[in-house]
Coordinates of N, CA and C in Angstrom, one line a residue:
G1 N 156.6 75.7 99.8 CA 158.1 75.9 100.7 C 158.3 77.3 101.9
I2 N 159.6 77.2 102.1 CA 159.3 78.4 103.1 C 160.2 80.1 101.7
N3 N 159.8 79.7 100.6 CA 160.4 80.4 99.5 C 159.5 81.1 99.4
D4 N 158.4 80.7 99.3 CA 157.1 81.0 98.5 C 156.3 82.4 99.7
A5 N 156.9 82.0 100.9 CA 156.1 83.0 102.5 C 155.9 84.2 101.2
P6 N 156.9 84.7 101.2 CA 156.4 86.5 100.7 C 155.8 86.3 99.3
S7 N 155.9 85.5 98.9 CA 154.7 85.7 97.1 C 153.5 85.4 98.4
L8 N 153.6 84.7 98.9 CA 151.8 84.5 99.5 C 151.5 85.4 100.3
H9 N 152.6 85.8 100.6 CA 152.4 87.3 101.9 C 151.6 88.5 101.4
T10 N 152.4 88.7 99.3 CA 152.1 89.3 99.1 C 150.5 89.7 98.2
A11 N 150.3 88.6 97.7 CA 149.3 88.2 96.8 C 148.4 89.1 97.6
D12 N 146.5 89.7 96.8 CA 145.9 89.7 97.2 C 144.5 88.2 98.6
V13 N 144.9 87.3 97.5 CA 144.1 86.4 97.7 C 145.1 85.1 97.4
G14 N 146.6 84.5 99.3 CA 147.6 83.6 99.0 C 146.6 81.6 98.7
I15 N 147.2 81.8 98.6 CA 146.5 79.9 98.4 C 147.1 79.0 98.8
S16 N 147.5 78.4 99.6 CA 148.7 77.3 100.2 C 147.7 76.2 100.8
V17 N 148.4 75.0 101.1 CA 147.9 73.9 101.1 C 148.3 73.0 102.6
D18 N 147.5 71.9 103.0 CA 147.4 71.4 103.7 C 149.2 71.0 104.0
G19 N 149.0 70.4 103.5 CA 150.9 70.0 103.6 C 152.3 71.0 103.8
A20 N 152.0 71.9 103.4 CA 153.2 73.4 103.7 C 153.5 73.5 104.8
V21 N 154.5 73.8 104.8 CA 155.7 74.6 105.9 C 154.9 75.4 106.9
D22 N 155.1 75.7 108.6 CA 154.0 76.3 108.5 C 154.3 78.3 108.7
V23 N 154.9 78.8 108.3 CA 155.6 79.6 107.6 C 154.2 79.8 106.2
A24 N 154.9 79.5 105.1 CA 153.7 78.9 104.0 C 152.5 79.3 103.8
R25 N 151.8 77.9 105.4 CA 150.2 78.3 106.0 C 150.1 79.7 106.7
H26 N 151.2 79.7 107.3 CA 150.5 81.5 108.3 C 150.8 82.4 107.0
A27 N 151.9 81.9 105.6 CA 151.4 83.8 104.9 C 150.1 83.5 104.8
A28 N 149.4 82.6 103.8 CA 148.9 81.8 103.1 C 147.3 83.2 103.8
A29 N 146.3 83.4 102.9 CA 145.7 84.0 103.1 C 144.1 82.8 103.0
M30 N 144.5 81.1 102.2 CA 143.4 80.8 102.2 C 144.2 79.3 101.8
I31 N 144.1 78.0 102.8 CA 144.7 76.6 102.5 C 143.9 75.6 102.1
L32 N 144.4 75.1 101.3 CA 143.2 73.8 101.0 C 143.1 72.7 101.7
L33 N 142.2 72.4 102.0 CA 142.2 70.7 102.4 C 142.3 69.1 102.1
E34 N 141.9 69.8 101.0 CA 142.0 68.7 100.0 C 142.4 69.4 98.4
K35 N 142.9 68.3 97.2 CA 143.6 68.7 96.3 C 141.8 68.5 95.3
D36 N 141.4 70.1 95.6 CA 140.4 69.9 95.1 C 140.2 71.8 94.6
L37 N 140.6 72.7 92.9 CA 140.5 73.2 93.1 C 138.7 73.8 92.6
N38 N 138.0 73.6 93.0 CA 136.5 73.7 92.4 C 136.0 74.5 93.7
V39 N 136.5 74.2 94.2 CA 136.8 75.0 95.9 C 137.4 76.5 95.7
L40 N 137.7 76.3 94.7 CA 138.0 77.8 94.9 C 136.9 78.3 93.7
H41 N 136.6 78.2 93.7 CA 135.3 78.0 91.8 C 134.3 78.7 92.9
A42 N 133.9 77.5 93.2 CA 133.0 77.7 94.4 C 132.5 78.8 95.3
G43 N 133.7 79.3 95.8 CA 134.2 80.6 97.0 C 133.7 81.5 96.0
I44 N 134.6 81.6 94.9 CA 134.2 83.3 94.2 C 132.7 83.1 93.7
L45 N 132.2 82.3 93.2 CA 130.7 83.1 92.7 C 129.8 83.1 94.9
E46 N 129.9 82.0 95.4 CA 129.4 82.2 96.8 C 129.8 84.3 97.1
G47 N 131.4 84.6 96.9 CA 131.3 86.4 97.5 C 130.9 86.8 96.0
R48 N 130.7 86.4 94.6 CA 130.1 87.3 93.9 C 128.7 87.3 94.4
R49 N 128.4 86.5 94.5 CA 126.5 86.2 95.0 C 125.9 87.1 96.4
T50 N 127.6 87.3 97.3 CA 127.1 88.2 98.2 C 127.1 89.4 97.8
F51 N 128.3 89.5 97.6 CA 128.6 91.4 97.0 C 127.7 91.4 95.8
G52 N 127.1 90.4 95.7 CA 126.0 91.2 94.6 C 124.6 91.8 95.5
N53 N 124.0 90.7 96.5 CA 123.1 91.6 97.6 C 123.3 92.1 98.8
V54 N 124.3 92.3 98.9 CA 124.7 93.2 99.2 C 124.3 94.7 99.0
M55 N 125.2 94.9 97.8 CA 124.6 95.7 97.0 C 123.2 95.7 96.5
K56 N 122.4 95.1 96.7 CA 120.7 95.3 96.2 C 120.4 96.1 97.8
Y57 N 120.7 95.9 98.1 CA 120.2 96.3 99.9 C 120.8 97.7 100.1
I58 N 122.2 98.4 99.8 CA 122.7 99.9 99.5 C 122.2 100.0 98.7
M59 N 121.4 100.0 97.3 CA 121.3 100.5 95.9 C 119.2 101.0 96.7
M60 N 118.5 99.8 97.6 CA 117.7 100.0 98.0 C 117.2 101.1 99.1
G61 N 118.4 100.9 99.7 CA 118.1 101.7 101.6 C 118.8 102.5 101.0
T62 N 119.5 103.5 100.1 CA 119.4 104.6 99.6 C 119.4 105.8 99.0
S63 N 118.5 104.9 97.8 CA 117.4 106.3 97.4 C 116.8 105.7 98.2
S64 N 115.8 105.2 99.1 CA 114.2 105.0 99.2 C 114.5 106.0 100.4
N65 N 115.7 105.8 101.5 CA 115.9 106.7 102.9 C 116.3 108.5 102.1
F66 N 117.0 108.4 101.2 CA 117.4 109.7 100.5 C 115.7 110.9 100.2
G67 N 114.5 109.7 99.6 CA 113.3 109.9 99.1 C 113.2 110.7 100.3
N68 N 112.9 108.8 100.9 CA 111.9 110.4 102.2 C 112.2 111.0 103.3
M69 N 113.5 110.9 103.8 CA 114.4 112.1 104.1 C 113.9 113.1 103.3
F70 N 114.4 113.2 102.4 CA 113.5 115.3 101.3 C 112.6 114.3 102.0
S71 N 111.8 114.1 101.4 CA 109.7 114.5 101.9 C 109.2 114.7 103.0
M72 N 110.2 113.8 103.9 CA 110.4 114.7 104.8 C 109.8 115.6 105.5
A73 N 111.7 116.6 105.1 CA 112.2 118.4 105.6 C 111.2 118.9 104.6
A74 N 110.8 119.2 103.0 CA 109.6 119.2 102.4 C 107.6 119.3 102.9
A75 N 107.5 118.3 103.5 CA 106.5 118.6 104.1 C 106.5 119.6 105.4
T76 N 107.7 119.2 106.5 CA 107.2 120.3 107.5 C 107.2 121.8 107.6
L77 N 107.9 122.2 105.3 CA 107.7 123.5 105.3 C 106.0 123.5 106.3
F78 N 105.0 122.5 104.8 CA 103.3 123.2 104.3 C 102.3 122.6 105.4
L79 N 103.2 121.9 106.2 CA 102.4 121.0 106.8 C 102.6 121.4 108.4
P80 N 101.4 121.9 109.3 CA 101.5 122.8 110.9 C 101.9 121.7 112.0
F81 N 101.8 120.2 111.6 CA 102.2 118.9 112.2 C 103.5 118.1 111.6
L82 N 104.2 117.2 112.5 CA 104.7 116.1 111.4 C 104.5 115.4 111.5
P83 N 104.8 115.4 110.0 CA 104.4 113.9 108.8 C 104.2 113.4 109.7
M84 N 104.8 112.4 110.7 CA 105.6 110.9 111.1 C 105.9 111.1 112.7
L85 N 105.4 110.5 113.8 CA 105.8 110.7 114.5 C 106.9 109.8 115.0
P86 N 108.1 110.5 116.0 CA 109.5 109.3 115.5 C 108.7 108.2 116.5
L87 N 107.9 107.7 116.9 CA 108.2 106.3 116.8 C 107.9 105.8 115.6
Q88 N 106.6 106.6 115.4 CA 106.4 105.6 113.9 C 108.1 105.9 112.9
I89 N 108.4 106.7 113.0 CA 109.6 106.0 111.8 C 110.5 105.1 112.3
L90 N 110.8 104.6 113.9 CA 111.4 103.7 114.1 C 110.8 102.6 114.0
L91 N 109.1 102.6 113.9 CA 107.9 101.2 113.8 C 108.3 101.0 112.2
N92 N 108.9 102.4 111.6 CA 108.2 102.3 109.7 C 110.3 101.0 109.4
N93 N 111.5 101.9 110.0 CA 113.1 100.4 110.2 C 112.6 99.7 110.0
L94 N 111.7 99.3 111.5 CA 111.8 98.0 111.8 C 111.5 97.1 111.2
L95 N 110.0 97.3 110.5 CA 109.4 96.7 110.0 C 110.3 96.8 108.2
Y96 N 110.9 97.8 107.6 CA 111.7 98.0 106.5 C 112.6 96.6 106.8
D97 N 113.5 96.2 107.8 CA 114.7 95.9 107.8 C 114.0 94.8 108.5
V98 N 113.4 94.2 108.6 CA 112.5 92.8 108.9 C 112.6 92.2 107.2
S99 N 111.6 92.9 106.8 CA 111.3 92.5 105.2 C 112.7 92.2 104.8
E100 N 113.8 92.8 105.1 CA 115.5 92.8 103.8 C 115.7 91.3 104.9
I101 N 115.5 90.8 105.7 CA 116.4 89.4 106.4 C 116.7 88.6 105.5
P102 N 115.7 88.1 104.7 CA 115.4 86.8 104.1 C 116.8 87.2 102.7
L103 N 117.4 88.6 102.3 CA 118.3 89.4 101.6 C 119.3 88.0 101.5
P104 N 119.8 87.8 102.1 CA 120.5 87.5 101.5 C 120.9 86.4 101.5
L105 N 119.6 85.5 100.9 CA 119.7 84.7 100.5 C 118.7 84.1 98.5
D106 N 118.5 85.7 98.4 CA 118.4 86.5 97.0 C 119.1 85.7 96.2
N107 N 118.3 85.4 94.6 CA 118.7 84.8 93.7 C 119.9 85.9 93.4
V108 N 120.2 85.7 92.3 CA 121.3 86.8 91.7 C 121.4 86.1 90.2
D109 N 121.4 87.2 89.2 CA 121.6 86.7 87.8 C 122.7 86.7 87.5
E110 N 122.9 85.6 86.1 CA 123.7 84.9 85.8 C 124.9 85.8 85.7
E111 N 124.2 87.2 84.7 CA 124.7 88.4 83.8 C 125.7 89.0 85.3
D112 N 125.7 88.5 86.6 CA 126.2 89.4 87.4 C 127.0 89.1 87.9
M113 N 127.3 87.5 88.5 CA 127.6 86.3 88.0 C 129.2 86.1 87.2
A114 N 129.2 86.4 86.6 CA 129.5 86.5 84.6 C 131.2 86.8 85.6
S115 N 130.9 87.6 85.9 CA 132.5 88.7 86.3 C 132.7 89.8 87.5
P116 N 133.7 89.8 88.1 CA 134.2 90.2 89.3 C 133.7 92.2 89.5
R117 N 133.0 92.2 90.6 CA 132.2 93.9 90.5 C 133.3 94.3 91.9
R118 N 133.6 95.8 91.6 CA 134.1 96.3 92.9 C 133.2 97.6 93.4
W119 N 133.4 98.2 94.2 CA 132.7 98.8 95.5 C 132.6 99.9 94.3
D120 N 132.1 100.6 94.3 CA 131.7 102.2 92.9 C 131.3 103.6 93.8
M121 N 131.5 103.7 94.6 CA 130.4 104.7 95.5 C 129.8 105.7 94.7
G122 N 130.2 106.2 93.4 CA 130.3 106.8 92.5 C 128.5 106.0 91.5
F123 N 129.2 105.5 91.0 CA 127.8 104.1 91.0 C 126.3 104.5 92.1
I124 N 126.7 104.2 93.9 CA 125.7 103.8 94.2 C 125.3 105.3 94.6
R125 N 126.0 106.7 94.0 CA 125.3 108.4 94.5 C 123.9 108.6 93.0
N126 N 125.2 107.7 92.0 CA 124.3 108.2 90.6 C 122.9 107.4 90.4
F127 N 123.0 106.5 91.0 CA 121.6 105.1 91.5 C 120.8 105.6 92.7
M128 N 121.2 106.3 93.8 CA 120.3 106.7 94.2 C 119.9 108.0 94.0
L129 N 120.2 109.8 93.3 CA 119.4 110.0 92.7 C 119.0 110.7 91.7
T130 N 118.7 109.0 90.9 CA 118.2 109.1 89.8 C 116.8 108.8 90.7
I131 N 116.8 107.5 91.3 CA 115.6 106.8 91.8 C 115.0 107.1 93.2
G132 N 115.9 108.0 94.1 CA 115.6 108.9 95.2 C 114.2 109.9 95.5
P133 N 114.2 111.2 93.6 CA 113.2 111.6 93.7 C 112.1 111.2 93.0
I134 N 112.2 110.3 92.7 CA 110.7 109.2 92.3 C 109.9 108.7 93.1
S135 N 111.0 108.2 95.0 CA 109.9 108.3 96.2 C 109.0 109.4 96.4
S136 N 110.8 110.7 96.7 CA 109.7 112.0 96.5 C 108.8 112.0 96.4
L137 N 108.0 111.7 94.7 CA 106.9 112.5 93.8 C 106.2 111.8 94.5
F138 N 106.0 111.2 95.5 CA 105.6 109.7 94.8 C 104.5 109.8 96.6
D139 N 105.2 110.6 97.6 CA 104.9 111.3 99.0 C 104.4 111.9 98.5
F140 N 104.7 112.3 97.3 CA 103.6 114.3 97.5 C 102.6 113.9 97.4
L141 N 102.5 112.8 96.2 CA 100.9 112.6 96.0 C 99.9 112.3 96.8
T142 N 101.1 112.1 97.6 CA 100.2 111.0 98.5 C 100.0 111.6 99.9
F143 N 100.6 112.7 99.5 CA 100.3 114.1 100.7 C 99.3 115.2 100.5
Y144 N 99.1 115.3 98.9 CA 98.3 116.0 98.1 C 96.9 115.0 98.6
L145 N 97.1 113.7 98.0 CA 95.6 112.6 98.1 C 95.0 112.8 99.8
L146 N 96.0 112.7 100.7 CA 95.4 112.2 101.8 C 94.5 114.1 101.7
I147 N 95.4 115.0 102.1 CA 94.5 116.7 101.8 C 93.6 116.8 102.1
A148 N 93.4 116.6 100.4 CA 92.7 116.4 99.4 C 91.1 115.8 99.0
L149 N 91.5 114.0 98.9 CA 90.6 113.7 98.9 C 90.1 113.5 100.0
F150 N 91.3 112.9 101.4 CA 90.5 112.7 102.8 C 89.9 113.2 103.7
N151 N 90.7 115.2 103.3 CA 90.5 115.8 104.2 C 91.6 116.0 105.4
A152 N 92.3 114.7 105.1 CA 93.2 114.2 106.4 C 93.6 114.6 107.7
N153 N 93.2 114.9 109.0 CA 93.8 114.9 110.2 C 95.3 114.5 110.7
E154 N 96.1 115.3 111.6 CA 96.5 114.6 111.6 C 97.5 113.0 111.7
A155 N 96.3 112.0 112.4 CA 96.4 111.0 112.6 C 96.3 110.5 112.2
L156 N 95.1 110.2 110.2 CA 94.7 109.7 109.3 C 95.7 110.3 108.2
F157 N 96.9 111.1 108.8 CA 97.5 111.8 107.9 C 98.9 110.6 108.0
R158 N 99.5 110.8 108.8 CA 100.3 109.6 109.7 C 100.3 108.5 109.5
T159 N 99.0 108.3 109.4 CA 98.1 106.6 108.8 C 98.6 105.9 108.0
G160 N 98.1 106.6 106.9 CA 98.4 107.2 106.0 C 99.8 107.5 104.8
W161 N 100.9 107.8 105.8 CA 101.5 107.9 105.0 C 103.0 106.5 105.0
F162 N 102.6 106.9 106.4 CA 103.0 104.7 107.3 C 103.3 104.1 106.1
V163 N 102.0 103.8 105.8 CA 101.2 102.1 105.3 C 102.0 102.9 103.9
E164 N 101.8 104.0 103.3 CA 102.0 104.0 101.9 C 103.1 103.8 102.0
S165 N 104.3 104.2 102.2 CA 105.6 104.6 102.4 C 106.4 102.9 103.3
I166 N 106.1 102.3 103.6 CA 106.6 100.9 103.9 C 106.1 100.0 102.8
A167 N 104.3 100.3 102.6 CA 104.6 99.8 101.2 C 105.8 99.7 99.8
T168 N 105.7 101.2 100.2 CA 106.4 101.2 98.2 C 108.0 101.0 98.7
Q169 N 109.0 100.9 99.7 CA 109.8 101.1 99.7 C 110.1 99.2 100.3
V170 N 109.2 98.4 100.7 CA 109.6 97.1 100.9 C 109.3 96.8 99.5
L171 N 107.8 97.6 98.3 CA 108.1 96.2 97.3 C 109.4 96.4 96.1
V172 N 109.8 97.9 96.6 CA 110.3 98.2 95.5 C 111.8 97.6 95.4
I173 N 111.8 96.5 96.3 CA 112.8 95.6 96.1 C 113.6 95.0 95.3
F174 N 111.5 94.1 94.4 CA 111.5 93.7 93.3 C 112.2 94.2 92.1
V175 N 111.7 95.6 92.4 CA 112.7 96.2 90.8 C 114.2 96.7 90.6
I176 N 114.6 96.8 92.1 CA 115.6 97.1 92.5 C 117.0 95.9 92.3
R177 N 116.1 94.7 92.4 CA 116.9 93.5 92.7 C 118.0 93.5 91.6
T178 N 116.9 93.6 90.5 CA 118.3 93.2 89.0 C 117.7 94.7 88.2
R179 N 118.7 94.1 87.3 CA 119.4 94.8 85.7 C 117.9 95.3 85.4
R180 N 117.6 93.6 85.0 CA 116.7 92.9 83.2 C 115.8 93.5 84.7
S181 N 114.3 93.0 83.4 CA 112.8 93.3 83.8 C 112.7 92.5 85.0
L182 N 111.7 93.5 85.9 CA 111.1 93.0 86.5 C 110.3 91.2 87.0
L183 N 110.0 91.3 85.3 CA 109.5 89.9 85.4 C 110.1 88.8 84.9
R184 N 110.9 89.5 84.4 CA 112.8 87.9 83.8 C 113.6 88.0 84.9
S185 N 113.9 88.4 86.0 CA 114.6 87.5 87.5 C 113.6 87.3 88.5
Q186 N 113.8 86.0 88.5 CA 112.8 85.4 90.3 C 113.4 85.5 91.6
P187 N 112.8 86.4 92.3 CA 113.4 86.4 94.0 C 112.9 85.5 94.5
N188 N 114.1 85.6 94.9 CA 114.0 84.3 95.9 C 112.9 84.4 96.7
S189 N 111.5 82.9 97.4 CA 110.1 82.5 97.5 C 111.1 83.8 99.6
W190 N 111.3 83.5 99.4 CA 110.9 83.8 101.0 C 111.0 85.1 101.2
L191 N 111.9 85.6 100.8 CA 112.2 87.0 100.3 C 110.9 88.0 100.2
V192 N 109.7 87.2 99.1 CA 108.6 87.4 98.6 C 107.5 87.5 99.5
V193 N 107.9 86.2 100.4 CA 107.0 86.0 101.8 C 106.7 86.9 103.1
T194 N 108.4 87.1 103.3 CA 108.5 89.1 104.2 C 107.9 89.5 104.2
S195 N 108.5 90.2 102.4 CA 107.8 91.2 101.8 C 106.5 90.9 101.4
L196 N 105.9 90.4 101.9 CA 104.6 90.2 102.1 C 103.9 90.7 103.3
V197 N 104.0 89.7 103.6 CA 103.7 90.2 105.3 C 104.3 90.8 105.9
V198 N 104.9 91.9 105.5 CA 105.9 92.9 106.2 C 103.9 94.4 105.6
V199 N 103.8 94.3 104.9 CA 103.4 95.4 103.3 C 101.7 94.8 105.0
L200 N 101.9 93.8 105.0 CA 99.9 93.4 105.4 C 100.4 93.5 106.4
T201 N 101.1 93.1 106.9 CA 101.5 93.7 109.3 C 101.2 95.5 109.0
A202 N 101.5 96.2 108.3 CA 101.5 97.5 108.3 C 99.9 98.6 108.1
M203 N 99.1 97.2 106.6 CA 98.3 98.2 106.5 C 97.4 97.6 107.4
L204 N 97.4 96.5 108.6 CA 96.9 96.0 109.4 C 96.9 96.9 110.6
L205 N 98.0 97.4 111.4 CA 97.9 97.7 112.3 C 96.8 98.7 112.7
P206 N 96.5 100.2 111.6 CA 95.8 101.3 112.0 C 94.9 100.1 112.4
F207 N 94.3 99.4 112.9 CA 92.4 98.1 112.7 C 93.1 97.4 114.3
S208 N 94.1 97.7 114.4 CA 94.9 96.9 115.6 C 94.7 97.9 117.4
P209 N 95.0 96.8 118.0 CA 94.4 97.5 119.3 C 96.1 98.2 119.8
L210 N 96.5 98.1 118.6 CA 97.7 98.7 118.5 C 98.2 100.6 118.8
A211 N 96.9 100.9 117.6 CA 96.6 101.8 117.2 C 96.8 102.8 117.7
H212 N 95.8 102.6 119.2 CA 96.4 104.1 120.0 C 97.1 104.8 120.2
Y213 N 98.3 103.6 121.0 CA 99.8 103.3 121.7 C 100.4 104.0 120.0
L214 N 100.2 103.7 119.1 CA 101.4 103.8 117.8 C 100.9 105.2 117.6
G215 N 100.0 105.8 117.6 CA 99.2 106.8 116.7 C 98.4 106.9 115.6
F216 N 98.1 105.3 115.0 CA 96.8 105.2 114.4 C 95.6 105.3 114.4
T217 N 95.1 105.9 113.8 CA 93.5 105.9 112.9 C 94.0 104.8 111.5
P218 N 91.8 104.0 111.6 CA 92.0 103.8 110.4 C 91.5 104.0 110.1
L219 N 91.8 103.5 108.6 CA 92.1 103.9 107.0 C 90.9 103.7 106.6
P220 N 89.6 103.9 106.1 CA 89.1 104.2 104.6 C 89.4 103.5 103.9
G221 N 88.1 103.0 103.6 CA 88.3 101.7 102.7 C 88.9 102.3 100.8
K222 N 87.9 103.6 100.8 CA 89.4 104.3 99.8 C 90.5 104.0 99.4
F223 N 90.8 104.2 100.2 CA 92.5 104.4 100.7 C 93.0 103.5 100.2
F224 N 92.6 102.6 100.5 CA 93.6 101.2 99.6 C 93.2 101.0 98.8
A225 N 92.4 101.4 97.7 CA 91.7 101.5 96.2 C 93.3 102.0 95.4
L226 N 93.6 103.2 96.0 CA 93.8 104.3 95.7 C 95.4 104.3 96.4
L227 N 95.9 103.7 97.5 CA 96.8 102.7 97.6 C 98.0 101.7 97.1
L228 N 96.5 101.1 95.9 CA 96.9 99.7 95.0 C 97.4 100.6 93.4
A229 N 96.6 101.3 93.6 CA 97.0 102.5 91.4 C 98.1 103.2 92.3
L230 N 98.6 103.2 93.8 CA 99.6 103.7 93.9 C 101.0 103.4 93.7
I231 N 100.8 101.8 94.2 CA 101.9 101.4 93.9 C 102.8 101.3 93.1
V232 N 100.9 100.4 92.1 CA 101.7 99.4 90.1 C 102.2 100.9 89.7
A233 N 101.7 102.3 90.1 CA 103.1 103.4 89.5 C 104.0 104.2 89.4
Y234 N 104.1 103.3 90.7 CA 105.8 104.1 91.5 C 106.4 102.8 90.8
L235 N 106.0 101.2 91.1 CA 106.7 100.2 91.1 C 107.2 100.5 89.1
V236 N 106.3 101.0 88.0 CA 106.3 100.8 87.2 C 107.9 102.4 86.8
M237 N 107.0 103.0 87.4 CA 107.9 104.1 86.8 C 109.6 104.0 88.0
V238 N 109.6 103.5 88.6 CA 111.1 102.9 89.2 C 111.2 102.1 87.7
E239 N 110.7 100.7 87.7 CA 111.3 100.2 86.8 C 111.7 101.1 85.0
A240 N 111.1 101.9 85.0 CA 111.6 103.2 83.4 C 112.5 103.7 84.2
G241 N 112.7 104.1 85.5 CA 114.0 104.9 86.3 C 115.3 104.1 85.9
K242 N 115.4 103.0 86.7 CA 116.0 101.8 86.7 C 117.0 101.9 85.3
Q243 N 116.7 101.2 84.3 CA 116.4 101.4 82.7 C 116.8 101.8 82.0
W244 N 116.5 103.3 81.8 CA 117.2 104.5 82.0 C 118.6 104.7 82.8
F245 N 118.4 104.8 83.6 CA 120.0 104.7 84.3 C 121.1 103.6 84.0
Y246 N 120.6 102.7 83.6 CA 121.3 101.6 83.0 C 121.9 101.4 82.0
K247 N 121.0 101.5 80.9 CA 121.9 102.3 79.4 C 122.5 103.4 79.7
R248 N 122.0 105.0 79.6 CA 122.2 105.8 79.6 C 124.1 106.2 80.1
L249 N 123.5 106.1 82.1 CA 124.2 106.1 83.0 C 126.3 106.0 83.2
V250 N 125.2 104.7 83.3 CA 126.0 103.3 83.3 C 126.9 103.1 82.0
T251 N 126.7 103.2 80.7 CA 127.3 102.4 79.1 C 127.7 104.0 78.9
A252 N 127.7 104.7 79.4 CA 128.1 106.6 79.1 C 129.1 106.6 79.6

């Protein structure tokens, strides 16, 4: 009725029915077209799933970007050339975003669906400061190996870091997407396929006809064996950092 309009307007989510008076329906945020409250339950679950997937992207993006920006700034202090060209940075970001297109379809763990979660900038900041330095650590290790083992010139250095950066930045989503252990939470199959295709594309670009225009050069075979070891070590270290973060900082 009309007397319900102020309460509907004041509520965080005012719910009315299709047969209510115009004033009540206009004041409500949601109108039930059928006599079934299950739609509210389904809507709440979908909202929690959406929030969980949005948080995955933000947590991964902030931590990876923080690490990459720090690596880029530090590298300019001792390298006589830009560690990555502007066009390569843009391509890196494009491939990274393509890999995350299926993220809204990803599965969300049951414990994250059990109760509502709120936006917490402090949580995101602390996660970024915990995981971001790990990304920088492996960037610096890549820099050292490219120079010490491969005596890399400008093109080889940029190509090697581009491939390493894409591989670690994309694959780390499988660690960050869940509070559980990496092997105890199943990701969406489309997310898996897209991520692997993007990483494979980055590895093949230096051998493609586009390499010259992008400033890339073919990488030696030994680099990919080294890259595999770096990826495995990186994911293991991020998993350890994540578990420490949730046990020590979040529960503190």
